[in-house]
Amino acid sequence: MSREVPHIGSHSENEIKPHTKESLLLILDIMIRFSSPQNILTREQLNDLLDKHYNVTYDVKTLNRNLKTLDALSDVTGYKLSIDRRGVYVKERPFTPAELQMVSTSIIFSKEISKRLSGKLIEKLGLLFGGPDFKPEYKNISSMPESSCINQDELKKNIGIISQAIRKKKQISFSYGSYDKNKNLQIKGSIDMPKIINPYHILANNGRYYLLCNYPAYADQAYLRIDKMRNVMLCKTKRTRLLRELQGDDLDDRTNLSKHAAEHIYMFSGAAEDIKLKVSPPSAIDAVADWFGKDFSVVPDNNPDYYIVRVKCNKKAMLYWALQYGSVVEVLSPQDLREEIKNTVTNIYKKYR
């Protein structure tokens, strides 16, 4: 039995007029989902899909006019169409297949997104930006087993409230906790006495989200794990300090936060300092590149057994990094950092005697 469809020109309450924005959106949706250079749609096929999914059809003249309007709006929509006698299809999309694959892979490897949710997100991205030819490779890629204690719903909610506070330059109140032996977050102090801070930037580092912030009673910066925050609320009060007023770093609202994150690899507060390293064997320079990207320099030295490297990094972060790569990296300067590393290693040695 054929179903009854409203005709253009009828007086149905749900009628979609042929020259309205709604018509353009419906046609664009069908083009995005079902057309590509390998899947060219005839006008008849396009109308059949419009009828199947939206219960509307257009005459050829109206359809062509709407298609040309959509193509003229490609700078706005991000979708460029090919329109000729053979048929119509989307020939350019906001993302290339390679770019979309990179985004999909990043979602898979995110520690904050569950395997189930990552599959749904990738499917949605593929439907919207990939078209009928996009075949995500996520089924052939596996992330590490999910064992995070992080409450994903709380994390998303916190990020939303904090982002709003940063945009409005307001303070936030919250409680803060740490994970116990049962993997539950235990709040420190009284919930009735929340902490208040000035929030500035959200940073992603090593699979965790951090908030660059300031406690009003102090003049330096602080980093807080957003997943450890609870009862986050937007305050009516404005931030009491500008970012550039904080001690310990050359920070302001125009700071390159990517560079800042590279200099604070473990999100410890404090200024980044010049640090000299000895990397041996030379192949271990790979570890430096992994963590510092291109932000390091090799000091000219003709010794084939090692490299002398300069980086800019927070000293506390470098302490832990040097412990991690102690078998191939030696901190040459500053001297106080060498002493701190020596004392830490000595204390560790005593535990294993």
Coordinates of C-alpha atoms in Angstrom, one line a residue:
M1 CA 0.0 0.0 0.0
S2 CA 1.5 3.4 -1.0
R3 CA 1.5 5.9 1.8
E4 CA -0.1 9.3 1.4
V5 CA 2.3 12.2 1.1
P6 CA 1.7 15.9 1.3
H7 CA 2.2 17.6 -2.1
I8 CA 3.9 20.9 -2.6
G9 CA 1.2 23.5 -2.9
S10 CA -1.2 21.7 -0.6
H11 CA -2.5 23.3 2.6
S12 CA -1.2 20.7 5.1
E13 CA -0.1 22.1 8.5
N14 CA 3.1 20.1 8.2
E15 CA 3.7 21.2 4.6
I16 CA 7.3 22.1 3.7
K17 CA 7.4 24.9 1.2
P18 CA 9.7 24.4 -1.8
H19 CA 11.7 27.5 -1.4
T20 CA 12.2 27.6 2.4
K21 CA 15.3 27.1 4.6
E22 CA 13.7 23.8 5.7
S23 CA 13.8 22.5 2.1
L24 CA 17.4 23.4 1.8
L25 CA 18.3 21.6 5.0
L26 CA 16.4 18.5 4.0
I27 CA 18.1 18.3 0.6
L28 CA 21.5 18.9 2.1
D29 CA 21.0 16.2 4.7
I30 CA 20.2 13.6 2.0
M31 CA 23.2 14.8 -0.1
I32 CA 25.5 14.5 2.9
R33 CA 24.3 11.0 3.9
F34 CA 23.9 9.3 0.5
S35 CA 26.0 11.0 -2.2
S36 CA 29.7 11.0 -3.0
P37 CA 31.9 10.9 -6.2
Q38 CA 31.3 7.1 -6.1
N39 CA 27.6 7.5 -5.3
I40 CA 26.1 10.0 -7.8
L41 CA 22.4 10.6 -7.3
T42 CA 20.0 11.3 -10.2
R43 CA 17.3 13.8 -9.5
E44 CA 14.8 10.9 -9.4
Q45 CA 16.9 9.1 -6.8
L46 CA 17.3 12.3 -4.7
N47 CA 13.5 12.8 -4.8
D48 CA 13.0 9.1 -3.8
L49 CA 15.2 9.6 -0.8
L50 CA 13.5 12.8 0.2
D51 CA 10.2 11.1 -0.1
K52 CA 11.4 8.1 2.0
H53 CA 13.0 10.1 4.8
Y54 CA 11.0 13.3 4.9
N55 CA 7.8 12.6 2.9
V56 CA 8.4 15.4 0.4
T57 CA 9.3 15.7 -3.3
Y58 CA 10.1 18.6 -5.6
D59 CA 9.7 19.1 -9.4
V60 CA 13.0 19.2 -11.3
K61 CA 13.1 23.0 -11.7
T62 CA 12.6 23.6 -7.9
L63 CA 15.1 20.9 -7.1
N64 CA 17.8 22.4 -9.3
R65 CA 17.2 25.8 -7.9
N66 CA 17.6 24.5 -4.3
L67 CA 20.7 22.6 -5.3
K68 CA 22.4 25.6 -6.8
T69 CA 21.5 27.7 -3.7
L70 CA 23.2 25.0 -1.5
D71 CA 26.3 25.0 -3.7
A72 CA 26.5 28.8 -3.5
L73 CA 26.4 28.5 0.3
S74 CA 29.3 26.0 0.4
D75 CA 31.5 28.5 2.2
V76 CA 28.9 28.5 5.0
T77 CA 27.9 24.8 5.1
G78 CA 31.4 23.4 4.3
Y79 CA 29.8 21.1 1.6
K80 CA 30.5 21.7 -2.1
L81 CA 28.3 20.1 -4.6
S82 CA 28.7 18.8 -8.1
I83 CA 25.6 19.4 -10.3
D84 CA 25.3 18.3 -13.9
R85 CA 23.1 16.3 -16.1
R86 CA 24.3 12.9 -14.9
G87 CA 23.3 13.7 -11.3
V88 CA 24.4 15.4 -8.1
Y89 CA 26.8 14.6 -5.3
V90 CA 28.9 16.1 -2.5
K91 CA 32.4 16.5 -3.9
E92 CA 34.0 18.4 -0.9
R93 CA 33.4 18.0 2.8
P94 CA 34.6 19.8 5.9
F95 CA 37.0 16.9 6.6
T96 CA 39.0 14.8 4.2
P97 CA 38.9 11.0 4.8
A98 CA 42.4 11.2 6.2
E99 CA 41.5 14.0 8.6
L100 CA 38.4 12.2 9.7
Q101 CA 40.4 9.0 10.3
M102 CA 42.8 11.0 12.5
V103 CA 39.9 12.4 14.6
S104 CA 38.4 8.9 14.9
T105 CA 41.7 7.4 16.1
S106 CA 42.1 10.2 18.6
I107 CA 38.7 9.4 20.0
I108 CA 39.6 5.7 20.3
F109 CA 42.8 6.5 22.3
S110 CA 41.2 9.0 24.6
K111 CA 41.2 7.8 28.2
E112 CA 38.1 9.9 28.9
I113 CA 35.9 8.2 26.4
S114 CA 34.6 4.7 26.9
K115 CA 34.9 2.1 24.1
R116 CA 31.1 2.0 23.7
L117 CA 30.8 5.8 23.5
S118 CA 33.8 6.2 21.1
G119 CA 32.1 3.8 18.7
K120 CA 28.9 5.9 18.7
L121 CA 30.8 9.2 18.3
I122 CA 32.8 7.8 15.3
E123 CA 29.6 6.5 13.7
K124 CA 28.0 10.0 14.1
L125 CA 31.1 11.7 12.7
G126 CA 31.2 9.4 9.8
L127 CA 27.5 9.9 9.0
L128 CA 27.8 13.7 9.2
F129 CA 31.3 14.3 7.6
G130 CA 32.3 11.0 5.9
G131 CA 29.4 10.2 3.7
P132 CA 28.4 6.7 2.4
D133 CA 32.0 5.9 1.4
F134 CA 33.6 6.5 4.8
K135 CA 34.5 3.2 6.5
P136 CA 36.1 4.0 9.9
E137 CA 39.0 1.7 10.8
Y138 CA 38.2 1.8 14.5
K139 CA 37.3 -1.9 14.6
N140 CA 40.9 -2.7 13.7
I141 CA 42.3 -0.4 16.4
S142 CA 42.3 -1.1 20.1
S143 CA 43.0 1.2 23.0
M144 CA 44.3 0.0 26.3
P145 CA 41.9 -1.8 28.6
E146 CA 39.5 0.5 30.4
S147 CA 40.4 0.7 34.1
S148 CA 39.9 4.4 34.9
C149 CA 38.4 5.5 38.2
I150 CA 37.1 8.6 36.5
N151 CA 33.4 9.3 36.5
Q152 CA 32.8 10.4 32.9
D153 CA 29.4 12.1 33.6
E154 CA 30.9 14.2 36.4
L155 CA 33.9 15.1 34.2
K156 CA 31.7 16.3 31.4
K157 CA 29.5 18.3 33.7
N158 CA 32.6 19.9 35.4
I159 CA 34.2 20.8 32.1
G160 CA 30.9 22.4 31.0
I161 CA 30.6 24.6 34.1
I162 CA 34.2 25.5 34.2
S163 CA 34.2 26.5 30.5
Q164 CA 31.3 28.8 31.2
A165 CA 33.1 30.4 34.2
I166 CA 36.2 31.0 32.1
R167 CA 34.2 32.6 29.3
K168 CA 32.3 34.8 31.8
K169 CA 35.5 35.5 33.8
K170 CA 33.8 34.3 37.0
Q171 CA 35.0 32.3 40.0
I172 CA 33.9 28.8 40.7
S173 CA 33.3 26.9 44.0
F174 CA 33.9 23.2 44.4
S175 CA 35.0 20.3 46.6
Y176 CA 38.2 18.3 45.9
G177 CA 39.1 14.8 46.6
S178 CA 41.4 11.8 46.0
Y179 CA 40.8 8.2 45.2
D180 CA 40.8 5.6 48.0
K181 CA 41.7 1.9 48.1
N182 CA 38.2 1.1 46.9
K183 CA 38.7 3.3 43.8
N184 CA 36.1 5.8 45.1
L185 CA 36.7 9.6 45.2
Q186 CA 36.8 10.8 48.8
I187 CA 36.2 14.5 49.3
K188 CA 38.9 16.4 51.4
G189 CA 37.5 18.7 54.1
S190 CA 33.9 19.7 54.5
I191 CA 31.4 19.8 51.6
D192 CA 29.8 22.7 53.5
M193 CA 33.0 24.7 53.1
P194 CA 33.8 24.6 49.3
K195 CA 37.0 26.0 47.8
I196 CA 36.8 29.0 45.6
I197 CA 39.3 29.7 42.8
N198 CA 39.9 31.8 39.7
P199 CA 39.8 29.5 36.6
Y200 CA 41.8 30.4 33.5
H201 CA 42.4 27.5 31.1
I202 CA 41.6 23.8 30.7
L203 CA 44.6 21.7 29.7
A204 CA 44.7 18.1 28.4
N205 CA 47.8 16.2 29.4
N206 CA 48.7 12.5 29.6
G207 CA 45.0 11.5 29.2
R208 CA 43.9 13.8 32.0
Y209 CA 42.1 17.2 32.1
Y210 CA 43.7 19.9 34.3
L211 CA 42.5 23.3 35.3
L212 CA 45.0 26.1 35.4
C213 CA 43.8 28.3 38.2
N214 CA 44.6 30.5 41.2
Y215 CA 43.5 30.4 44.8
P216 CA 42.6 34.1 45.7
A217 CA 44.5 34.0 48.9
Y218 CA 47.8 33.3 47.0
A219 CA 49.6 34.9 44.1
D220 CA 50.8 31.9 42.3
Q221 CA 49.2 29.4 39.8
A222 CA 47.8 26.0 40.6
Y223 CA 46.8 22.9 38.6
L224 CA 43.8 20.8 39.6
R225 CA 42.6 17.5 38.2
I226 CA 39.1 18.2 36.9
D227 CA 38.0 14.6 37.4
K228 CA 38.7 15.0 41.1
M229 CA 36.4 18.0 41.5
R230 CA 32.8 17.7 42.8
N231 CA 29.9 20.1 43.4
V232 CA 31.3 22.6 40.9
M233 CA 29.3 25.7 40.8
L234 CA 29.5 29.0 38.9
C235 CA 29.9 32.0 41.3
K236 CA 28.5 35.4 40.9
T237 CA 31.8 37.0 41.8
K238 CA 34.3 37.9 39.1
R239 CA 37.9 36.6 39.0
T240 CA 40.0 38.6 41.4
R241 CA 43.3 38.3 39.4
L242 CA 44.3 38.4 35.8
L243 CA 46.4 35.5 34.6
R244 CA 49.4 37.7 33.8
E245 CA 49.3 38.9 37.5
L246 CA 50.2 35.4 38.8
Q247 CA 53.7 34.7 40.1
G248 CA 55.9 31.9 38.8
D249 CA 55.4 32.1 35.0
D250 CA 55.2 34.5 32.1
L251 CA 51.5 33.8 31.7
D252 CA 48.8 36.0 30.2
D253 CA 45.6 35.5 28.3
R254 CA 47.5 35.4 25.0
T255 CA 49.9 32.7 26.3
N256 CA 50.6 29.8 23.9
L257 CA 49.1 27.1 26.2
S258 CA 50.5 24.3 24.1
K259 CA 54.0 25.5 24.8
H260 CA 53.1 26.0 28.4
A261 CA 51.9 22.4 28.7
A262 CA 55.1 21.1 27.0
E263 CA 57.1 22.9 29.7
H264 CA 54.9 21.5 32.5
I265 CA 54.8 17.9 31.3
Y266 CA 53.4 16.6 34.7
M267 CA 51.3 19.7 35.4
F268 CA 53.3 21.0 38.4
S269 CA 53.0 24.7 39.1
G270 CA 56.1 26.9 38.9
A271 CA 58.2 28.5 36.2
A272 CA 59.9 26.6 33.5
E273 CA 63.7 26.8 33.6
D274 CA 66.6 26.0 31.2
I275 CA 67.8 22.4 31.8
K276 CA 70.8 20.7 30.3
L277 CA 70.7 16.9 29.7
K278 CA 73.1 14.3 28.6
V279 CA 71.4 11.6 26.5
S280 CA 73.2 8.3 26.0
P281 CA 73.1 6.4 23.8
P282 CA 72.2 8.9 21.1
S283 CA 69.3 6.9 20.0
A284 CA 67.6 7.8 23.3
I285 CA 67.0 11.3 21.9
D286 CA 63.7 9.7 20.7
A287 CA 62.4 9.9 24.3
V288 CA 63.2 13.6 24.4
A289 CA 61.3 14.1 21.1
D290 CA 58.4 12.1 22.3
W291 CA 57.8 14.4 25.3
F292 CA 59.1 17.8 24.1
G293 CA 58.3 17.7 20.4
K294 CA 60.5 20.2 18.6
D295 CA 61.1 22.3 21.6
F296 CA 64.6 21.2 22.4
S297 CA 68.1 21.9 21.0
V298 CA 71.2 19.7 20.7
V299 CA 74.4 21.4 21.8
P300 CA 77.2 20.9 19.3
D301 CA 79.5 18.1 20.5
N302 CA 81.3 15.6 18.4
N303 CA 81.2 12.8 20.9
P304 CA 79.5 9.8 19.2
D305 CA 78.4 8.2 22.5
Y306 CA 75.9 10.9 23.6
Y307 CA 74.0 14.1 22.9
I308 CA 74.0 17.2 25.1
V309 CA 70.4 18.6 25.0
R310 CA 68.8 21.8 26.3
V311 CA 65.1 21.9 27.1
K312 CA 62.9 24.3 29.0
C313 CA 60.8 22.6 31.7
N314 CA 59.4 22.9 35.1
K315 CA 62.0 21.5 37.6
K316 CA 59.5 19.4 39.5
A317 CA 58.3 17.8 36.3
M318 CA 61.8 17.2 35.1
L319 CA 62.6 15.4 38.4
Y320 CA 59.9 12.8 37.6
W321 CA 60.8 12.7 33.9
A322 CA 64.5 12.1 34.8
L323 CA 63.5 9.3 37.1
Q324 CA 61.5 7.7 34.4
Y325 CA 64.3 7.9 31.8
G326 CA 67.2 7.6 34.3
S327 CA 68.9 4.7 32.4
V328 CA 69.5 6.9 29.4
V329 CA 69.2 10.5 30.6
E330 CA 71.4 12.5 33.1
V331 CA 70.5 16.0 34.2
L332 CA 73.7 18.1 34.0
S333 CA 72.2 21.4 35.2
P334 CA 70.9 23.2 37.2
Q335 CA 72.9 21.8 40.2
D336 CA 70.0 22.0 42.7
L337 CA 67.9 19.8 40.5
R338 CA 70.8 17.3 40.3
E339 CA 71.0 17.2 44.1
E340 CA 67.2 16.7 44.3
I341 CA 67.3 13.8 41.9
K342 CA 70.3 12.2 43.8
N343 CA 68.4 12.5 47.1
T344 CA 65.3 11.0 45.6
V345 CA 67.2 8.1 44.0
T346 CA 69.0 7.5 47.3
N347 CA 65.7 7.2 49.2
I348 CA 64.4 4.8 46.5
Y349 CA 67.5 2.7 46.8
K350 CA 67.1 2.4 50.6
K351 CA 63.6 0.9 50.0
Y352 CA 65.1 -1.9 47.8
R353 CA 68.2 -2.8 49.8

